């Protein structure tokens, strides 16, 4: 294929870019206008917001006019910049991930937004974003990237990739989407986002007076009203989190296209994420206590790149909700090298007391003070202490590790149990740390990290000899077999 003529994005890209910029400007502009109106309204108070709005509109149009792109069999070329012209040439075989999104603006025009990620980009940011191109162009670009990778690996494919059927390996029904949303536990994230938004108006909302009113209400035996208010806020946040997750995980499907895992999902904003198998650094299984009670879990894959799916950098959700007995065949179909049905080695018995006592270190004093101040009914809070001991014992039973010739598996947690499976060749570092109290019992903490930097799994209070065997395993040759 010869290189195409330089092309511009669809004009709807102007609206998509302006929408994003204006959303980021709303709070600062409101603060500026509110600060100016404190001493009486004046037309000069809107000059700065109006100038910022006009500047944003002009720059949006100019940025669209100055943005061009083209590609051929070997590389993608992008030119952009209003005042400083920047040209980037990206070899197709260096593209590690492609995320296709259909936002509201794109769906109105029948186009898609494409995020292209390479090894050299900053975590969480796409190397190139094509805000509005046709669906057919996006598919052609994906095929060109896959063909370039196969050529780089000297692989031959007699049948065109587009003509091969790709059955779904995993889908979510509407009932499962509903269950996944109910058990996601995202209410605290909504509350944190609300608090972060309200903090922008600290100069205009009398928070100190509100705190004093709450204290006086509490001292005036209005604590039940405050508790009811807090409960109402949490329930409302829980409802918002449910709606967010239902919109996000609607029409969720996973397919395997040659050596690429394609994950599509979304309702209002449709998104398709492509993750090459050779970029996968590990498999992580999450089980919160509620999902575990009903026999469910969620599965994520760690990839060497940014946040393709809008989650944490380097992590993409493979299965938002899945029965535990289905995890092994799904992962085997996507990533044949990984073995998830491995027997875990438990922690030594002498570590159990440390797990049971650890929650008491930070609970005993607050619970004791609260029980004393709210006596006699506050004495009921003391039941939290034996509950903490029981939870510590459960965390001890859940923790463990497993080792094979090519894979390390680490498990920890109880409320949110996390099991990480890491291939030997992807482990970037293995850290063995010990405290003074651990040395007395010959225990250590082991943590293994993979790409991207900061993606780490760990287990506390592992036997010293077991940690030494894991360290020797990592130091051995990559091709060792048991």
Coordinates of C-alpha atoms in Angstrom, one line a residue:
X1 CA 0.0 0.0 0.0
X2 CA 1.4 3.4 -1.0
X3 CA 1.2 6.2 1.5
X4 CA -2.0 8.1 1.4
X5 CA -2.4 11.8 1.0
X6 CA -2.4 13.8 4.2
X7 CA -5.8 13.9 5.8
X8 CA -7.6 15.9 8.4
X9 CA -9.9 14.6 11.1
X10 CA -13.7 14.8 10.7
X11 CA -14.9 18.4 11.7
X12 CA -16.8 16.9 14.6
X13 CA -13.3 16.6 16.2
X14 CA -13.5 20.4 16.9
X15 CA -16.6 19.9 19.1
X16 CA -15.1 16.9 20.8
X17 CA -11.9 18.8 21.6
X18 CA -13.8 21.9 22.7
X19 CA -16.1 19.8 24.9
X20 CA -13.1 18.4 26.8
X21 CA -11.4 21.8 27.2
X22 CA -14.6 23.6 28.3
X23 CA -15.3 20.8 30.9
X24 CA -11.9 21.4 32.4
X25 CA -12.6 25.2 32.4
X26 CA -16.0 25.2 34.1
X27 CA -14.9 25.2 37.7
X28 CA -12.1 27.8 37.3
X29 CA -14.4 30.1 35.4
X30 CA -17.2 29.8 37.9
X31 CA -14.7 30.6 40.7
X32 CA -13.5 33.7 38.9
X33 CA -17.0 34.9 38.2
X34 CA -18.1 34.2 41.8
X35 CA -15.0 36.1 43.2
X36 CA -15.8 39.1 41.0
X37 CA -19.5 39.2 42.0
X38 CA -18.8 39.3 45.8
X39 CA -18.5 43.1 45.6
X40 CA -21.4 43.6 43.2
X41 CA -22.0 42.5 39.7
X42 CA -20.1 44.3 36.9
X43 CA -19.8 43.6 33.2
X44 CA -16.0 43.6 33.6
X45 CA -16.4 40.4 35.7
X46 CA -17.2 38.4 32.6
X47 CA -14.4 39.8 30.5
X48 CA -11.9 37.2 31.6
X49 CA -14.2 34.2 31.2
X50 CA -15.4 35.5 27.8
X51 CA -11.8 36.0 26.6
X52 CA -10.9 32.5 27.8
X53 CA -13.9 31.1 25.9
X54 CA -13.1 32.9 22.7
X55 CA -9.4 31.8 22.9
X56 CA -10.5 28.2 23.4
X57 CA -12.8 28.3 20.4
X58 CA -10.2 29.9 18.1
X59 CA -7.5 27.5 19.3
X60 CA -9.8 24.5 18.8
X61 CA -10.5 25.4 15.1
X62 CA -6.8 26.2 14.5
X63 CA -5.7 22.9 16.1
X64 CA -8.1 21.0 13.8
X65 CA -6.8 22.8 10.7
X66 CA -3.2 22.1 11.6
X67 CA -3.7 18.4 12.5
X68 CA -3.0 16.0 9.6
X69 CA -2.2 12.3 9.5
X70 CA -1.3 9.5 7.1
X71 CA 0.1 6.0 7.2
X72 CA 1.4 3.3 4.9
X73 CA 2.6 -0.3 5.4
X74 CA 5.4 0.7 7.7
X75 CA 4.6 3.9 9.8
X76 CA 2.0 6.4 10.9
X77 CA 2.9 10.1 10.4
X78 CA 1.1 12.8 12.4
X79 CA 1.7 16.5 12.1
X80 CA 0.2 18.9 14.6
X81 CA 0.7 22.2 16.4
X82 CA -0.6 25.8 16.0
X83 CA 2.5 27.9 16.9
X84 CA 5.1 25.1 17.1
X85 CA 4.7 22.5 14.3
X86 CA 5.5 19.0 15.5
X87 CA 5.8 15.9 13.2
X88 CA 5.9 12.4 14.6
X89 CA 6.6 9.2 12.6
X90 CA 5.6 6.0 14.5
X91 CA 6.6 2.6 13.1
X92 CA 3.5 0.4 13.1
X93 CA 5.3 -2.5 14.7
X94 CA 6.0 -0.3 17.7
X95 CA 2.3 0.3 18.4
X96 CA 1.4 -1.7 21.5
X97 CA -2.2 -0.9 21.9
X98 CA -5.2 0.6 20.1
X99 CA -8.3 1.8 21.9
X100 CA -11.4 2.7 19.8
X101 CA -14.0 4.9 21.5
X102 CA -17.3 6.2 20.4
X103 CA -18.3 9.2 22.5
X104 CA -21.4 11.2 22.1
X105 CA -19.9 13.6 19.6
X106 CA -18.4 10.8 17.5
X107 CA -21.6 8.8 17.5
X108 CA -23.5 11.8 16.2
X109 CA -21.2 12.0 13.2
X110 CA -20.8 8.2 12.7
X111 CA -17.1 8.3 13.4
X112 CA -14.8 6.9 16.2
X113 CA -11.9 8.2 18.3
X114 CA -8.7 6.1 18.3
X115 CA -6.0 6.2 21.0
X116 CA -2.7 4.8 19.8
X117 CA -0.1 3.7 22.4
X118 CA 3.6 3.0 22.0
X119 CA 6.4 2.0 24.3
X120 CA 7.7 5.5 24.6
X121 CA 4.6 7.3 25.8
X122 CA 3.9 8.6 29.3
X123 CA 1.8 6.3 31.5
X124 CA -1.9 6.9 31.1
X125 CA -1.5 9.1 28.0
X126 CA -1.9 8.0 24.4
X127 CA 1.0 8.6 22.1
X128 CA -1.5 9.7 19.4
X129 CA -5.2 10.4 19.6
X130 CA -7.2 10.6 16.4
X131 CA -10.4 12.2 17.7
X132 CA -12.7 11.6 14.7
X133 CA -12.0 9.1 11.8
X134 CA -14.3 6.7 10.1
X135 CA -14.9 3.2 11.4
X136 CA -13.5 1.7 8.3
X137 CA -10.3 3.8 8.6
X138 CA -9.9 2.6 12.2
X139 CA -10.3 -1.0 11.1
X140 CA -7.8 -0.5 8.3
X141 CA -5.3 1.0 10.7
X142 CA -5.7 -1.9 13.1
X143 CA -5.2 -4.4 10.3
X144 CA -2.1 -2.6 9.1
X145 CA -0.6 -2.6 12.6
X146 CA -1.3 -6.3 13.0
X147 CA 0.2 -7.1 9.6
X148 CA 3.3 -5.0 10.4
X149 CA 3.8 -6.9 13.6
X150 CA 3.6 -10.2 11.8
X151 CA 6.1 -9.1 9.2
X152 CA 8.5 -8.0 11.9
X153 CA 8.2 -11.5 13.5
X154 CA 8.7 -13.1 10.0
X155 CA 5.3 -14.7 10.3
X156 CA 3.2 -15.7 7.3
X157 CA -0.6 -15.5 7.2
X158 CA -2.1 -16.9 4.1
X159 CA -5.6 -15.8 5.0
X160 CA -6.5 -12.1 5.5
X161 CA -7.2 -11.4 9.2
X162 CA -10.4 -9.5 8.4
X163 CA -11.9 -12.7 6.8
X164 CA -11.4 -14.9 9.8
X165 CA -14.3 -15.5 12.2
X166 CA -13.5 -14.4 15.8
X167 CA -16.1 -15.9 18.2
X168 CA -16.6 -14.2 21.5
X169 CA -14.7 -15.8 24.4
X170 CA -16.6 -14.0 27.1
X171 CA -19.7 -11.9 27.2
X172 CA -21.8 -10.2 30.0
X173 CA -25.5 -10.6 30.0
X174 CA -27.7 -7.7 31.3
X175 CA -28.2 -9.7 34.5
X176 CA -24.5 -10.1 35.0
X177 CA -24.0 -6.3 34.2
X178 CA -26.5 -5.6 37.0
X179 CA -24.8 -7.9 39.5
X180 CA -21.4 -6.5 38.6
X181 CA -22.6 -3.0 39.2
X182 CA -24.3 -3.9 42.5
X183 CA -21.1 -5.5 43.8
X184 CA -18.5 -3.1 42.4
X185 CA -18.2 -1.1 45.6
X186 CA -17.6 2.2 43.9
X187 CA -19.6 4.4 46.3
X188 CA -16.5 5.7 48.1
X189 CA -15.0 6.8 44.8
X190 CA -18.1 8.8 44.0
X191 CA -17.9 10.4 47.5
X192 CA -14.2 11.2 47.0
X193 CA -15.0 12.8 43.6
X194 CA -17.8 14.9 45.2
X195 CA -15.5 16.0 48.0
X196 CA -12.8 17.0 45.5
X197 CA -15.3 19.0 43.5
X198 CA -16.6 20.8 46.6
X199 CA -13.1 21.6 47.7
X200 CA -12.8 23.9 44.7
X201 CA -15.3 26.3 46.4
X202 CA -13.7 26.4 49.8
X203 CA -13.5 30.2 49.6
X204 CA -17.2 30.5 49.2
X205 CA -18.7 27.7 51.3
X206 CA -18.4 28.3 55.1
X207 CA -17.0 24.8 55.9
X208 CA -15.9 25.9 59.4
X209 CA -19.3 27.1 60.3
X210 CA -20.8 23.9 59.0
X211 CA -18.4 21.9 61.1
X212 CA -19.4 23.9 64.2
X213 CA -23.1 23.3 63.4
X214 CA -22.4 19.6 63.1
X215 CA -20.6 19.6 66.4
X216 CA -23.4 21.4 68.2
X217 CA -25.9 19.1 66.7
X218 CA -23.9 16.1 67.8
X219 CA -23.6 17.5 71.3
X220 CA -27.3 18.2 71.3
X221 CA -28.1 14.5 70.9
X222 CA -28.8 15.0 67.2
X223 CA -26.3 12.3 66.2
X224 CA -29.0 10.0 64.8
X225 CA -29.9 12.7 62.3
X226 CA -26.2 13.1 61.3
X227 CA -25.9 9.3 61.0
X228 CA -29.1 9.3 58.8
X229 CA -27.6 12.1 56.6
X230 CA -24.3 10.2 56.1
X231 CA -26.2 7.0 55.3
X232 CA -28.3 8.9 52.7
X233 CA -25.2 10.3 51.1
X234 CA -23.6 6.9 50.9
X235 CA -26.7 5.3 49.4
X236 CA -27.0 8.1 46.8
X237 CA -23.3 7.6 45.9
X238 CA -23.9 3.9 45.7
X239 CA -26.7 4.5 43.3
X240 CA -24.5 6.7 41.1
X241 CA -21.8 4.1 41.1
X242 CA -24.3 1.4 40.0
X243 CA -25.4 3.6 37.1
X244 CA -21.8 4.4 36.1
X245 CA -20.8 0.7 36.0
X246 CA -23.9 -0.4 34.1
X247 CA -23.2 2.2 31.4
X248 CA -19.5 1.2 31.3
X249 CA -19.9 -2.6 31.1
X250 CA -23.0 -2.8 28.9
X251 CA -22.4 -5.0 25.8
X252 CA -19.1 -6.3 27.2
X253 CA -17.4 -8.8 24.9
X254 CA -13.9 -10.3 24.7
X255 CA -12.5 -11.8 21.4
X256 CA -9.1 -13.2 20.4
X257 CA -7.9 -12.0 17.0
X258 CA -4.7 -13.8 16.2
X259 CA -2.2 -12.6 18.8
X260 CA -4.4 -9.7 20.0
X261 CA -7.1 -9.6 22.7
X262 CA -9.9 -7.3 21.8
X263 CA -12.2 -6.0 24.6
X264 CA -15.3 -4.1 23.6
X265 CA -17.8 -2.5 26.0
X266 CA -19.9 0.5 26.7
X267 CA -23.4 1.9 26.1
X268 CA -23.3 5.7 25.8
X269 CA -19.6 5.6 25.1
X270 CA -18.6 2.5 23.1
X271 CA -15.0 1.5 23.5
X272 CA -12.9 -1.3 21.9
X273 CA -9.4 -1.9 23.4
X274 CA -6.8 -4.0 21.6
X275 CA -4.0 -5.5 23.7
X276 CA -1.3 -7.6 22.0
X277 CA -0.7 -10.9 23.8
X278 CA 3.1 -10.3 23.9
X279 CA 2.5 -7.1 25.8
X280 CA 0.6 -8.8 28.7
X281 CA 2.7 -8.8 31.8
X282 CA 0.4 -10.7 34.2
X283 CA -3.1 -11.8 35.1
X284 CA -4.8 -10.5 38.3
X285 CA -7.9 -11.9 39.9
X286 CA -9.9 -9.7 42.3
X287 CA -12.4 -11.1 44.7
X288 CA -14.2 -8.8 47.1
X289 CA -16.0 -10.4 50.0
X290 CA -19.5 -10.0 48.5
X291 CA -18.6 -11.4 45.1
X292 CA -16.7 -14.3 46.7
X293 CA -19.8 -15.2 48.7
X294 CA -21.7 -15.8 45.5
X295 CA -18.8 -17.5 43.7
X296 CA -17.9 -14.6 41.5
X297 CA -14.6 -12.7 40.8
X298 CA -13.2 -10.2 38.3
X299 CA -10.1 -10.7 36.1
X300 CA -7.7 -8.0 34.8
X301 CA -4.6 -8.2 32.7
X302 CA -1.5 -6.1 33.3
X303 CA 0.0 -4.7 30.0
X304 CA 3.1 -2.8 29.4
X305 CA 1.5 0.6 28.7
X306 CA -0.8 3.3 29.9
X307 CA -4.4 3.3 31.0
X308 CA -6.1 2.0 27.8
X309 CA -9.4 1.3 29.4
X310 CA -9.7 4.4 31.7
X311 CA -8.7 2.4 34.8
X312 CA -5.3 2.2 36.6
X313 CA -2.3 2.6 34.4
X314 CA -1.2 -0.7 32.9
X315 CA -4.4 -2.6 33.9
X316 CA -7.3 -3.6 31.6
X317 CA -10.4 -5.4 32.8
X318 CA -10.7 -8.8 31.0
X319 CA -13.8 -10.0 32.9
X320 CA -15.7 -7.5 35.1
X321 CA -17.7 -10.4 36.6
X322 CA -17.3 -14.1 36.1
X323 CA -18.0 -17.3 37.9
X324 CA -14.8 -18.6 39.4
X325 CA -14.9 -22.0 37.6
X326 CA -15.0 -20.2 34.2
X327 CA -11.8 -18.1 34.8
X328 CA -9.3 -20.8 33.9
X329 CA -10.7 -21.7 30.5
X330 CA -11.2 -18.0 29.5
X331 CA -7.7 -17.1 30.5
X332 CA -6.3 -20.2 28.8
X333 CA -8.1 -19.3 25.6
X334 CA -6.6 -15.7 25.7
X335 CA -3.2 -16.4 27.3
X336 CA -2.2 -20.1 26.9
X337 CA 1.1 -19.7 28.8
X338 CA -0.6 -18.9 32.1
X339 CA -1.6 -21.5 34.6
X340 CA -4.2 -20.4 37.1
X341 CA -5.1 -23.7 38.7
X342 CA -1.8 -24.0 40.7
X343 CA -1.7 -25.2 44.3
X344 CA -0.8 -22.4 46.7
X345 CA 1.7 -22.8 49.5
X346 CA 0.3 -21.5 52.8
X347 CA 2.2 -19.2 55.2
X348 CA 3.9 -20.7 58.2
X349 CA 1.9 -21.1 61.4
X350 CA 4.0 -18.6 63.3
X351 CA 2.7 -15.9 61.0
X352 CA -0.9 -16.3 62.1
X353 CA -0.6 -14.3 65.3
X354 CA 1.0 -11.4 63.4
X355 CA -2.0 -11.4 61.0
X356 CA -4.5 -11.5 63.8
X357 CA -2.8 -8.8 65.9
X358 CA -2.0 -6.4 63.0
X359 CA -5.5 -4.8 62.8
X360 CA -5.5 -4.2 66.6
X361 CA -2.5 -1.9 66.3
X362 CA -4.6 0.9 64.8
X363 CA -8.1 -0.1 66.2
X364 CA -7.5 -0.5 69.9
X365 CA -7.0 3.1 70.9
X366 CA -9.8 4.7 68.7
X367 CA -12.3 2.0 69.7
X368 CA -11.4 2.3 73.4
X369 CA -11.7 6.1 73.4
X370 CA -15.0 6.0 71.5
X371 CA -16.4 3.3 73.9
X372 CA -15.4 5.5 76.9
X373 CA -16.8 8.7 75.5
X374 CA -20.2 7.1 74.5
X375 CA -20.7 4.9 77.6
X376 CA -22.7 2.9 78.4
X377 CA -23.9 2.2 74.8
X378 CA -20.4 2.7 73.4
X379 CA -19.3 -0.5 75.1
X380 CA -20.8 -2.3 72.1
X381 CA -17.9 -1.0 70.0
X382 CA -15.6 -3.3 71.8
X383 CA -17.0 -6.2 69.8
X384 CA -15.1 -4.7 66.9
X385 CA -11.8 -6.0 68.4
X386 CA -12.7 -9.8 68.3
X387 CA -14.1 -9.2 64.8
X388 CA -10.7 -7.7 63.8
X389 CA -9.0 -10.8 65.2
X390 CA -11.2 -13.0 63.1
X391 CA -10.6 -11.0 60.0
X392 CA -6.9 -11.2 60.6
X393 CA -7.1 -15.0 60.8
X394 CA -9.0 -15.1 57.6
X395 CA -6.4 -12.9 55.9
X396 CA -3.7 -15.3 57.1
X397 CA -5.6 -18.3 55.6
X398 CA -6.1 -16.5 52.3
X399 CA -2.5 -15.4 51.8
X400 CA 0.0 -17.7 50.0
X401 CA 2.3 -18.2 47.0
X402 CA 2.9 -20.6 44.2
X403 CA 5.9 -21.3 42.1
X404 CA 6.4 -23.2 38.8
X405 CA 9.1 -23.3 36.3
X406 CA 7.8 -20.3 34.4
X407 CA 5.4 -18.5 36.7
X408 CA 5.1 -16.9 40.1
X409 CA 1.7 -16.5 41.8
X410 CA 1.0 -14.3 44.9
X411 CA -2.2 -14.0 46.9
X412 CA -3.2 -11.6 49.7
X413 CA -6.2 -9.9 51.2
X414 CA -9.6 -11.0 52.5
X415 CA -12.1 -8.1 52.0
X416 CA -10.6 -7.7 48.6
X417 CA -8.5 -10.8 47.8
X418 CA -6.0 -10.3 45.0
X419 CA -4.2 -13.1 43.2
X420 CA -1.5 -12.1 40.7
X421 CA 0.0 -14.6 38.2
X422 CA 3.3 -13.3 36.7
X423 CA 5.5 -15.1 34.2
X424 CA 9.1 -15.4 35.0
X425 CA 10.4 -13.5 32.0
X426 CA 8.1 -10.5 32.9
X427 CA 9.2 -10.1 36.5
X428 CA 11.3 -6.9 36.6
X429 CA 12.3 -7.1 40.2
X430 CA 11.8 -9.2 43.3
X431 CA 12.1 -7.4 46.7
X432 CA 12.6 -9.2 50.0
X433 CA 12.1 -6.9 53.0
X434 CA 12.0 -7.6 56.7
X435 CA 11.3 -5.7 59.9
X436 CA 12.8 -6.2 63.3
X437 CA 9.7 -8.1 64.5
X438 CA 9.7 -10.3 61.4
X439 CA 13.4 -11.2 61.9
X440 CA 12.5 -12.5 65.3
X441 CA 10.2 -15.1 63.7
X442 CA 12.3 -15.6 60.5
X443 CA 9.6 -14.0 58.3
X444 CA 9.9 -11.6 55.4
X445 CA 7.7 -9.7 53.0
X446 CA 8.2 -10.5 49.3
X447 CA 7.0 -8.2 46.5
X448 CA 7.3 -8.7 42.7
X449 CA 7.0 -6.0 40.2
X450 CA 6.4 -6.0 36.4
X451 CA 6.0 -3.3 33.8
X452 CA 4.8 -0.6 33.9
X453 CA 6.8 0.7 36.8
X454 CA 4.8 0.6 40.1
X455 CA 2.7 -2.5 39.2
X456 CA 3.6 -4.6 42.2
X457 CA 2.2 -7.6 44.1
X458 CA 3.3 -8.7 47.5
X459 CA 2.7 -11.2 50.4
X460 CA 3.6 -10.4 54.0
X461 CA 5.2 -12.8 56.4
X462 CA 6.6 -15.5 54.1
X463 CA 9.0 -18.0 55.5
X464 CA 12.6 -16.9 55.0
X465 CA 13.6 -20.2 53.3
X466 CA 10.6 -20.0 51.0
X467 CA 11.5 -16.4 50.0
X468 CA 15.1 -17.6 49.3
X469 CA 13.8 -20.3 47.0
X470 CA 11.7 -17.8 45.1
X471 CA 14.8 -15.5 44.8
X472 CA 16.9 -18.4 43.5
X473 CA 14.1 -19.3 41.0
X474 CA 14.2 -15.8 39.6
X475 CA 18.0 -15.8 39.4
X476 CA 18.0 -19.0 37.3
X477 CA 17.9 -19.1 33.6
X478 CA 14.6 -18.1 31.9
X479 CA 14.4 -21.4 30.1
X480 CA 14.6 -23.6 33.2
X481 CA 12.0 -26.3 33.4
X482 CA 10.9 -28.4 36.4

